[in-house]
């Protein structure tokens, strides 16, 4: 691994970028065997160091179950690679397009080509998935890549960079670790494409930096993803799936349900079912007599984020909201485990309803009519995900057609992200562009239009001097 702290980071970045770029410009065609080999090496890197990566992530978080890292990071990464290995050859093929009738019998086609060198900036919440997923798409599309990992996951970052260097040359993949300054220098490189995953605030800064080089960006951002429990939902199932989606990684998930819109009068039932969920799925969580931390409940990434969550609750309570702990006993949490809590009676002006929560705090927002709930969603920035729980097909149709979000799950949370044939991305403040599966290939490819003239063609008829023949021809063709 390069220890870029030893040298001038900007110069190191430029050197690595320059080396990748000159090769990318020299070897423009990247045949399938090369792409397959890179994808297979990426898979081997993940599989052969799974335990090491999971342990490093657990160390970065303070606590995160190895199983949770497998379930949420390793498995989807491997499935994405598998999907790419199965389909890339088809995606790479030139695709025939219609040729305008004036130009027949010429042919038109679109030829996908690698962009060259792509940059990937990853956040800390799923440090493995959010570097492996973009890399899968970048390699499938035949690119070379540089990745910048988050300064909040230094243990994982160091392990991943070291191991990646054993599986890839620095000209294929180069991994950088560092803070904001390095991130800024990274985003200032003239990549052929830059995929950033992180907050909406930083996304704007990344786009500004990329614009200096006219580097196209894909921005995978965050936001407040609502869960809407419809009037005829299977209520117990809805609560179970919302709580499951909320408490994985302790709510530190870009597509976690951020708040719940539920029919008026169902708040108490929600709380009872949510408490039962926590007691069953995270037994002993918050028990003041427990001798050790609940092993399956992830910690908050650092003290500052923990304090931010505590402040969100305090702010809501100071504005009249009620806090209800979902953990039995609600004793002193271990380390940075933030015990799950619901908030009721939250004014829309509270901070917790203004910013992405990104933790195990769940505001419950009762509605009187479905129209009121939809108006609430549509009056706010377009979210990354939207979760609808409902059995009535007409209501499902109405909600799907009258809301706009990055993605949707009906009667589920999170799982749209795991479908390799669905594009994943946000809209407006929750993101720009998308990837996963074929959409990822498209994001990292240039679809070059090619027009092939035929030996027999009418072009001579359109040459000057135009005269009467031209007018006669146009009378036939323009109808
Ligand atoms: P962040 O925006 O603070 O940081 C993300 C990355 O950007 C880090 O690698 C960081 O070093 C880098 N960075 C920081 N300042 C920068 C700058 N000025 N210029 C360029 N890069 C800079 O985000 P985070 O706290 O690591 O992650 C949490 C956020 O990410 C949440 O908002 C979450 O919703 C979002 N997220 C989105 C997705 C998605 O797929 N849409 C996935 C995971 C997380």
Coordinates of C-alpha atoms and ligand atoms in Angstrom, one line a residue:
X1 CA 0.0 0.0 0.0
X2 CA 1.2 3.5 -0.7
X3 CA 1.5 5.5 2.5
X4 CA 0.5 8.8 1.1
X5 CA 0.8 10.5 4.5
X6 CA 4.5 10.3 3.9
X7 CA 4.5 12.3 0.8
X8 CA 2.7 15.3 -0.7
X9 CA -0.8 13.8 -1.0
X10 CA -1.8 16.0 -4.0
X11 CA 1.3 15.0 -5.9
X12 CA 0.8 11.3 -5.1
X13 CA -2.8 11.5 -6.3
X14 CA -1.8 13.2 -9.5
X15 CA 0.9 10.7 -10.1
X16 CA -1.4 7.7 -9.7
X17 CA -4.1 9.3 -11.8
X18 CA -1.6 10.2 -14.5
X19 CA -0.4 6.6 -14.7
X20 CA -3.9 5.2 -14.9
X21 CA -4.9 7.8 -17.5
X22 CA -2.0 7.2 -19.8
X23 CA -2.8 3.5 -19.9
X24 CA -6.5 4.1 -20.3
X25 CA -5.8 6.3 -23.3
X26 CA -3.4 3.7 -24.8
X27 CA -5.6 0.7 -24.2
X28 CA -9.0 2.0 -25.2
X29 CA -10.6 -1.3 -26.0
X30 CA -10.9 -3.5 -22.9
X31 CA -12.0 -7.0 -24.0
X32 CA -14.3 -9.2 -22.0
X33 CA -11.5 -11.5 -20.6
X34 CA -9.8 -8.5 -19.0
X35 CA -13.0 -7.3 -17.5
X36 CA -13.9 -10.8 -16.3
X37 CA -10.5 -11.2 -14.7
X38 CA -10.9 -7.9 -12.8
X39 CA -14.4 -8.8 -11.6
X40 CA -13.1 -12.2 -10.5
X41 CA -10.2 -10.7 -8.6
X42 CA -12.6 -8.3 -6.9
X43 CA -14.7 -11.2 -5.9
X44 CA -11.6 -13.1 -4.6
X45 CA -10.5 -10.0 -2.7
X46 CA -13.8 -9.8 -0.8
X47 CA -14.2 -13.5 -0.2
X48 CA -10.7 -14.2 0.9
X49 CA -10.6 -11.3 3.4
X50 CA -14.1 -11.3 4.5
X51 CA -13.3 -11.9 8.2
X52 CA -10.5 -9.4 8.2
X53 CA -12.8 -6.7 6.6
X54 CA -15.7 -7.5 9.0
X55 CA -13.4 -7.3 12.0
X56 CA -12.0 -3.9 10.8
X57 CA -15.5 -2.6 10.3
X58 CA -16.6 -3.7 13.7
X59 CA -13.5 -2.0 15.2
X60 CA -14.4 1.2 13.3
X61 CA -18.0 1.2 14.5
X62 CA -17.1 0.1 18.1
X63 CA -19.5 -2.8 17.6
X64 CA -21.1 -4.4 14.5
X65 CA -22.0 -8.0 14.2
X66 CA -20.0 -9.9 11.7
X67 CA -23.3 -11.4 10.4
X68 CA -24.6 -7.9 9.8
X69 CA -21.6 -7.0 7.7
X70 CA -22.0 -10.3 5.7
X71 CA -25.7 -9.7 5.2
X72 CA -25.6 -6.0 4.3
X73 CA -22.2 -5.6 2.7
X74 CA -20.6 -8.8 1.6
X75 CA -23.6 -10.7 0.1
X76 CA -24.9 -7.8 -2.0
X77 CA -21.4 -7.0 -3.2
X78 CA -20.9 -10.7 -4.3
X79 CA -24.3 -10.8 -5.9
X80 CA -23.6 -7.7 -7.8
X81 CA -20.3 -9.2 -9.1
X82 CA -22.1 -12.4 -10.0
X83 CA -24.7 -10.5 -12.0
X84 CA -22.0 -8.5 -13.8
X85 CA -20.1 -11.6 -14.6
X86 CA -23.3 -13.1 -16.1
X87 CA -24.4 -10.1 -18.2
X88 CA -21.5 -7.9 -19.1
X89 CA -20.7 -9.6 -22.4
X90 CA -24.2 -8.9 -23.5
X91 CA -24.1 -5.3 -22.3
X92 CA -20.8 -4.8 -24.2
X93 CA -22.3 -5.6 -27.5
X94 CA -23.0 -2.9 -30.0
X95 CA -26.8 -2.3 -30.3
X96 CA -28.5 -1.7 -33.5
X97 CA -30.6 1.4 -33.7
X98 CA -33.2 2.7 -36.3
X99 CA -31.8 4.6 -39.2
X100 CA -33.8 7.6 -40.5
X101 CA -35.7 6.8 -43.7
X102 CA -33.8 9.4 -45.7
X103 CA -30.6 7.6 -45.1
X104 CA -31.5 3.9 -45.7
X105 CA -29.9 1.5 -46.3
X106 CA -27.2 2.9 -44.0
X107 CA -27.1 1.4 -40.5
X108 CA -26.9 2.9 -37.0
X109 CA -25.7 1.4 -33.8
X110 CA -24.5 2.3 -30.4
X111 CA -21.1 1.1 -29.3
X112 CA -20.5 1.0 -25.5
X113 CA -16.9 2.1 -24.6
X114 CA -15.0 2.4 -21.3
X115 CA -14.8 6.0 -20.1
X116 CA -11.2 5.6 -18.9
X117 CA -10.4 6.4 -15.3
X118 CA -13.2 6.8 -12.8
X119 CA -13.1 8.1 -9.3
X120 CA -15.2 6.6 -6.4
X121 CA -15.7 8.4 -3.1
X122 CA -17.2 6.3 -0.4
X123 CA -18.8 7.1 3.0
X124 CA -18.4 5.3 6.3
X125 CA -21.8 3.6 6.8
X126 CA -21.3 0.7 4.5
X127 CA -17.6 1.1 3.7
X128 CA -17.2 -2.2 1.9
X129 CA -20.5 -2.3 -0.2
X130 CA -20.1 1.3 -1.3
X131 CA -16.7 0.8 -2.7
X132 CA -17.3 -2.7 -4.1
X133 CA -20.6 -1.9 -5.8
X134 CA -19.3 1.1 -7.8
X135 CA -16.1 -0.9 -8.6
X136 CA -18.1 -3.7 -10.0
X137 CA -19.9 -1.3 -12.4
X138 CA -16.6 0.5 -13.2
X139 CA -14.7 -2.8 -14.0
X140 CA -17.6 -4.3 -15.9
X141 CA -17.6 -1.2 -18.1
X142 CA -13.9 -1.6 -18.7
X143 CA -12.5 1.3 -16.6
X144 CA -9.6 1.8 -14.3
X145 CA -10.5 3.2 -10.9
X146 CA -9.3 5.2 -8.0
X147 CA -11.2 5.0 -4.7
X148 CA -11.1 7.3 -1.8
X149 CA -12.5 5.7 1.5
X150 CA -13.9 7.5 4.5
X151 CA -11.7 8.9 7.3
X152 CA -14.3 7.5 9.7
X153 CA -13.5 3.9 8.9
X154 CA -9.7 4.0 9.2
X155 CA -9.3 0.3 10.2
X156 CA -11.3 -0.9 7.2
X157 CA -9.7 1.7 4.9
X158 CA -6.2 0.5 5.8
X159 CA -7.0 -3.2 5.4
X160 CA -8.9 -2.7 2.2
X161 CA -6.2 -0.5 0.6
X162 CA -3.5 -3.0 1.6
X163 CA -5.4 -6.1 0.3
X164 CA -6.6 -4.4 -2.9
X165 CA -2.9 -3.7 -3.7
X166 CA -2.3 -7.5 -3.6
X167 CA -5.1 -8.2 -6.1
X168 CA -4.8 -5.2 -8.5
X169 CA -2.0 -3.2 -9.9
X170 CA -2.0 0.5 -9.0
X171 CA -2.9 1.1 -12.7
X172 CA -6.1 -0.9 -12.4
X173 CA -7.2 0.1 -8.9
X174 CA -5.7 2.5 -6.5
X175 CA -7.2 3.1 -3.0
X176 CA -6.6 6.3 -1.0
X177 CA -7.4 6.9 2.6
X178 CA -7.7 10.3 4.2
X179 CA -9.8 13.2 5.4
X180 CA -11.4 16.2 3.8
X181 CA -8.3 17.7 2.4
X182 CA -7.4 14.6 0.6
X183 CA -11.0 14.2 -0.5
X184 CA -11.0 17.6 -2.0
X185 CA -7.7 17.0 -3.9
X186 CA -9.2 13.7 -5.1
X187 CA -12.4 15.3 -6.4
X188 CA -10.3 17.9 -8.2
X189 CA -8.7 15.3 -10.4
X190 CA -9.9 15.3 -14.0
X191 CA -11.6 11.9 -13.9
X192 CA -13.6 10.6 -16.8
X193 CA -16.5 10.1 -14.3
X194 CA -16.8 10.6 -10.5
X195 CA -19.2 8.6 -8.4
X196 CA -19.7 10.1 -5.0
X197 CA -21.7 8.5 -2.1
X198 CA -22.2 10.7 0.9
X199 CA -24.2 13.5 2.2
X200 CA -26.2 16.0 0.2
X201 CA -24.1 18.9 1.6
X202 CA -20.8 17.4 0.5
X203 CA -22.4 16.2 -2.8
X204 CA -22.8 19.9 -3.8
X205 CA -19.1 20.5 -3.1
X206 CA -18.1 17.5 -5.1
X207 CA -20.2 18.6 -8.0
X208 CA -18.6 22.1 -7.9
X209 CA -15.1 20.6 -7.9
X210 CA -15.9 18.2 -10.7
X211 CA -17.4 21.0 -12.8
X212 CA -14.0 22.6 -13.0
X213 CA -12.9 19.7 -15.2
X214 CA -16.3 19.1 -16.7
X215 CA -16.2 15.7 -15.1
X216 CA -19.6 14.0 -15.1
X217 CA -20.8 13.0 -11.7
X218 CA -23.1 10.4 -10.2
X219 CA -24.2 11.6 -6.8
X220 CA -25.5 9.0 -4.4
X221 CA -26.8 11.1 -1.5
X222 CA -29.1 10.9 1.5
X223 CA -32.3 12.5 2.8
X224 CA -35.4 11.6 4.7
X225 CA -37.0 8.5 3.4
X226 CA -40.6 8.1 4.6
X227 CA -42.4 5.0 5.4
X228 CA -46.2 5.3 4.8
X229 CA -48.5 2.8 6.5
X230 CA -51.6 2.9 4.3
X231 CA -55.2 2.6 5.5
X232 CA -55.5 -1.1 4.8
X233 CA -52.0 -2.2 5.5
X234 CA -51.1 -5.4 7.2
X235 CA -50.2 -3.4 10.3
X236 CA -48.1 -5.9 12.3
X237 CA -46.1 -6.8 9.2
X238 CA -45.6 -3.1 8.4
X239 CA -44.2 -2.4 11.9
X240 CA -41.9 -5.4 11.7
X241 CA -40.5 -4.5 8.3
X242 CA -40.1 -0.8 9.2
X243 CA -38.3 -1.7 12.5
X244 CA -36.1 -4.2 10.7
X245 CA -35.1 -1.6 8.1
X246 CA -34.6 1.0 10.7
X247 CA -32.5 -0.9 13.2
X248 CA -30.0 -2.6 10.8
X249 CA -26.7 -0.8 11.3
X250 CA -28.6 1.1 14.0
X251 CA -30.3 3.3 11.4
X252 CA -27.0 4.4 9.8
X253 CA -28.3 3.5 6.4
X254 CA -28.9 5.9 3.6
X255 CA -32.3 4.2 2.7
X256 CA -33.4 3.5 6.3
X257 CA -37.0 4.6 6.9
X258 CA -36.5 8.0 8.4
X259 CA -40.0 8.7 9.8
X260 CA -43.3 6.9 9.7
X261 CA -46.6 8.3 8.4
X262 CA -49.4 6.2 10.0
X263 CA -53.2 6.5 10.3
X264 CA -54.3 8.6 13.3
X265 CA -55.1 6.4 16.2
X266 CA -52.5 3.7 15.4
X267 CA -49.6 5.4 17.3
X268 CA -50.0 3.3 20.5
X269 CA -50.3 0.1 18.5
X270 CA -47.1 0.9 16.6
X271 CA -45.2 1.5 19.8
X272 CA -46.4 -1.7 21.3
X273 CA -45.4 -3.7 18.2
X274 CA -42.1 -1.9 17.9
X275 CA -41.2 -2.6 21.5
X276 CA -42.1 -6.3 21.0
X277 CA -39.9 -6.3 17.9
X278 CA -36.9 -4.9 19.8
X279 CA -37.4 -7.3 22.7
X280 CA -37.5 -10.3 20.4
X281 CA -34.8 -9.3 17.9
X282 CA -32.4 -7.6 20.2
X283 CA -33.0 -9.4 23.6
X284 CA -31.4 -7.6 26.5
X285 CA -30.8 -4.4 24.7
X286 CA -30.9 -1.6 27.3
X287 CA -31.2 -4.0 30.2
X288 CA -29.6 -2.1 33.2
X289 CA -28.4 -5.5 34.6
X290 CA -26.8 -6.8 31.4
X291 CA -23.2 -7.7 31.7
X292 CA -22.3 -7.2 28.1
X293 CA -23.5 -5.3 25.1
X294 CA -26.3 -6.7 22.9
X295 CA -24.1 -8.4 20.2
X296 CA -26.3 -7.8 17.2
X297 CA -27.0 -4.1 17.8
X298 CA -24.5 -1.9 15.9
X299 CA -22.9 1.1 17.6
X300 CA -22.9 4.7 16.3
X301 CA -19.8 5.4 14.3
X302 CA -18.3 8.1 16.6
X303 CA -18.9 10.3 19.5
X304 CA -19.9 13.3 17.5
X305 CA -22.6 11.4 15.6
X306 CA -23.8 10.0 19.0
X307 CA -24.1 13.5 20.4
X308 CA -25.9 14.7 17.3
X309 CA -28.5 12.0 17.7
X310 CA -28.9 12.9 21.4
X311 CA -29.4 16.5 20.4
X312 CA -32.0 15.6 17.9
X313 CA -34.1 13.9 20.6
X314 CA -33.6 16.8 23.1
X315 CA -34.6 19.4 20.5
X316 CA -37.8 17.5 19.6
X317 CA -38.6 17.0 23.3
X318 CA -38.0 20.7 24.1
X319 CA -40.6 21.5 21.3
X320 CA -43.2 19.3 23.0
X321 CA -42.5 15.8 21.5
X322 CA -42.7 12.7 23.6
X323 CA -39.8 10.3 23.7
X324 CA -40.6 6.6 24.1
X325 CA -37.7 4.1 24.5
X326 CA -38.1 0.9 22.6
X327 CA -35.6 -1.0 24.6
X328 CA -36.5 -2.8 27.8
X329 CA -35.3 -0.9 30.9
X330 CA -33.5 1.7 28.8
X331 CA -30.4 1.4 31.0
X332 CA -27.0 3.0 30.2
X333 CA -26.0 1.9 26.8
X334 CA -22.7 0.1 26.2
X335 CA -20.1 2.1 24.4
X336 CA -21.8 4.1 21.6
X337 CA -24.9 1.9 21.3
X338 CA -27.7 4.4 20.9
X339 CA -30.9 2.8 22.2
X340 CA -33.8 2.9 19.8
X341 CA -36.4 5.5 20.4
X342 CA -39.7 6.7 18.9
X343 CA -40.8 10.2 19.0
X344 CA -44.5 11.2 19.0
X345 CA -46.1 14.6 18.8
X346 CA -43.1 15.9 16.8
X347 CA -43.7 19.4 15.3
X348 CA -42.6 19.5 11.7
X349 CA -40.3 22.4 12.6
X350 CA -38.2 20.1 14.9
X351 CA -34.6 19.4 13.8
X352 CA -35.4 15.7 13.7
X353 CA -37.9 16.4 10.9
X354 CA -35.6 18.8 9.0
X355 CA -32.4 16.7 8.7
X356 CA -31.7 13.1 7.8
X357 CA -31.7 11.2 11.1
X358 CA -29.2 8.5 10.2
X359 CA -29.7 6.7 13.6
X360 CA -32.2 4.7 15.5
X361 CA -34.7 7.5 16.2
X362 CA -38.1 7.1 14.6
X363 CA -40.6 10.0 14.5
X364 CA -44.2 8.8 14.2
X365 CA -46.4 11.3 12.2
X366 CA -50.1 10.4 12.3
X367 CA -52.3 11.5 9.3
X368 CA -56.0 11.9 9.0
X369 CA -56.3 11.1 5.3
X370 CA -54.1 9.5 2.7
X371 CA -54.2 12.8 0.7
X372 CA -52.8 14.6 3.7
X373 CA -50.0 12.0 4.0
X374 CA -49.1 12.3 0.4
X375 CA -49.2 16.1 0.6
X376 CA -46.7 15.9 3.5
X377 CA -44.3 13.8 1.4
X378 CA -44.7 15.9 -1.7
X379 CA -44.1 19.2 0.2
X380 CA -40.6 18.0 1.2
X381 CA -37.4 17.3 -0.8
X382 CA -37.6 14.3 -3.0
X383 CA -36.4 11.3 -0.9
X384 CA -33.9 8.6 -1.8
X385 CA -36.4 5.8 -0.9
X386 CA -40.1 5.6 -0.1
X387 CA -41.8 2.7 1.7
X388 CA -45.4 2.0 1.2
X389 CA -47.3 -0.6 3.3
X390 CA -50.7 -1.3 1.9
X391 CA -52.9 -4.2 0.6
X392 CA -55.3 -2.4 -1.6
X393 CA -54.0 -2.4 -5.2
X394 CA -55.8 0.8 -6.1
X395 CA -54.1 2.7 -3.2
X396 CA -50.7 1.2 -4.1
X397 CA -51.2 2.4 -7.7
X398 CA -52.3 5.9 -6.5
X399 CA -49.3 6.3 -4.2
X400 CA -46.8 5.0 -6.7
X401 CA -48.0 7.4 -9.3
X402 CA -48.4 10.5 -7.1
X403 CA -45.0 10.5 -5.3
X404 CA -41.5 10.9 -6.7
X405 CA -38.5 9.2 -4.9
X406 CA -35.2 7.6 -5.8
X407 CA -36.7 4.1 -5.3
X408 CA -39.7 2.4 -3.7
X409 CA -40.5 -0.7 -1.8
X410 CA -44.1 -1.9 -1.5
X411 CA -44.7 -3.8 1.7
X412 CA -41.0 -3.9 2.5
X413 CA -38.0 -1.7 3.4
X414 CA -34.5 -1.6 1.9
X415 CA -34.7 -4.5 -0.5
X416 CA -35.0 -2.6 -3.7
X417 CA -31.3 -1.8 -3.3
X418 CA -30.5 -5.6 -3.5
X419 CA -32.1 -6.1 -6.9
X420 CA -29.3 -6.0 -9.4
X421 CA -31.7 -5.4 -12.3
X422 CA -33.1 -2.2 -10.7
X423 CA -31.2 1.1 -11.1
X424 CA -30.3 2.5 -7.7
X425 CA -30.0 6.2 -7.2
X426 CA -31.7 9.3 -5.9
X427 CA -33.5 12.3 -7.4
X428 CA -33.0 16.0 -6.7
X429 CA -31.4 16.5 -3.3
X430 CA -31.2 12.7 -2.7
X431 CA -28.9 12.2 -5.7
X432 CA -28.2 12.3 -9.4
X433 CA -27.7 9.4 -11.8
X434 CA -27.9 5.7 -10.8
X435 CA -25.9 2.5 -10.9
X436 CA -26.2 -1.3 -10.1
X437 CA -26.5 -3.9 -12.8
X438 CA -26.9 -2.7 -16.4
X439 CA -27.5 0.8 -15.2
X440 CA -24.0 0.8 -13.5
X441 CA -22.5 -0.4 -16.8
X442 CA -24.2 2.4 -18.6
X443 CA -23.1 5.0 -16.0
X444 CA -19.5 4.1 -16.5
X445 CA -19.6 3.6 -20.3
X446 CA -19.8 6.0 -23.2
X447 CA -22.5 4.9 -25.6
X448 CA -20.9 6.0 -28.8
X449 CA -23.3 6.5 -31.7
X450 CA -22.0 5.0 -34.9
X451 CA -23.5 5.7 -38.4
X452 CA -22.3 3.3 -41.1
X453 CA -23.0 4.6 -44.6
X454 CA -23.9 2.1 -47.2
X455 CA -22.2 1.9 -50.6
X456 CA -25.5 2.5 -52.2
X457 CA -27.0 5.7 -50.9
X458 CA -28.9 8.9 -52.0
X459 CA -26.5 11.5 -50.7
X460 CA -25.4 12.7 -54.1
X461 CA -29.0 13.8 -54.7
X462 CA -28.6 16.4 -51.9
X463 CA -25.5 18.0 -53.3
X464 CA -25.6 21.5 -54.9
X465 CA -26.4 22.9 -57.3
X466 CA -29.9 22.2 -55.8
X467 CA -32.1 23.2 -58.7
X468 CA -35.5 21.6 -59.4
X469 CA -34.5 18.1 -58.8
X470 CA -33.9 19.0 -55.1
X471 CA -37.3 20.5 -54.7
X472 CA -39.0 17.5 -56.4
X473 CA -37.1 15.2 -54.0
X474 CA -38.1 17.1 -51.0
X475 CA -41.7 17.1 -52.1
X476 CA -41.6 13.3 -52.0
X477 CA -39.7 12.9 -48.8
X478 CA -41.2 15.7 -46.6
X479 CA -44.7 14.6 -45.9
Ligands
LIG1 P1 -19.9 12.7 3.9 O1 -20.6 13.4 2.8 O2 -19.6 13.4 5.1 O3 -18.6 11.9 3.4 C1 -18.6 11.1 2.3 C2 -17.2 11.0 1.7 O4 -16.9 12.3 1.2 C3 -16.1 10.7 2.6 O5 -15.1 9.8 2.0 C4 -15.4 12.1 2.9 O6 -14.0 12.0 3.2 C5 -15.6 12.8 1.6 N1 -15.6 14.2 1.7 C6 -15.8 15.0 2.8 N2 -15.7 16.3 2.5 C7 -15.5 16.4 1.2 C8 -15.3 17.4 0.3 N3 -15.4 18.7 0.7 N4 -15.1 17.1 -1.0 C9 -15.1 15.9 -1.4 N5 -15.2 14.8 -0.6 C10 -15.4 15.1 0.7 O7 -20.9 11.4 4.2 P2 -20.8 10.4 5.3 O8 -21.1 11.0 6.7 O9 -19.5 9.6 5.2 O10 -22.0 9.4 4.9 C11 -23.3 9.6 5.3 C12 -24.1 10.2 4.2 O11 -24.0 9.4 3.1 C13 -25.6 10.2 4.6 O12 -26.2 11.4 4.1 C14 -26.2 9.0 3.8 O13 -27.5 9.1 3.5 C15 -25.3 9.1 2.5 N6 -25.3 7.8 1.9 C16 -25.9 7.6 0.7 C17 -25.9 6.4 0.1 C18 -26.5 6.2 -1.3 O14 -26.2 5.2 -1.9 N7 -27.3 7.1 -1.8 C19 -25.2 5.3 0.7 C20 -24.7 5.5 1.9 C21 -24.7 6.8 2.5

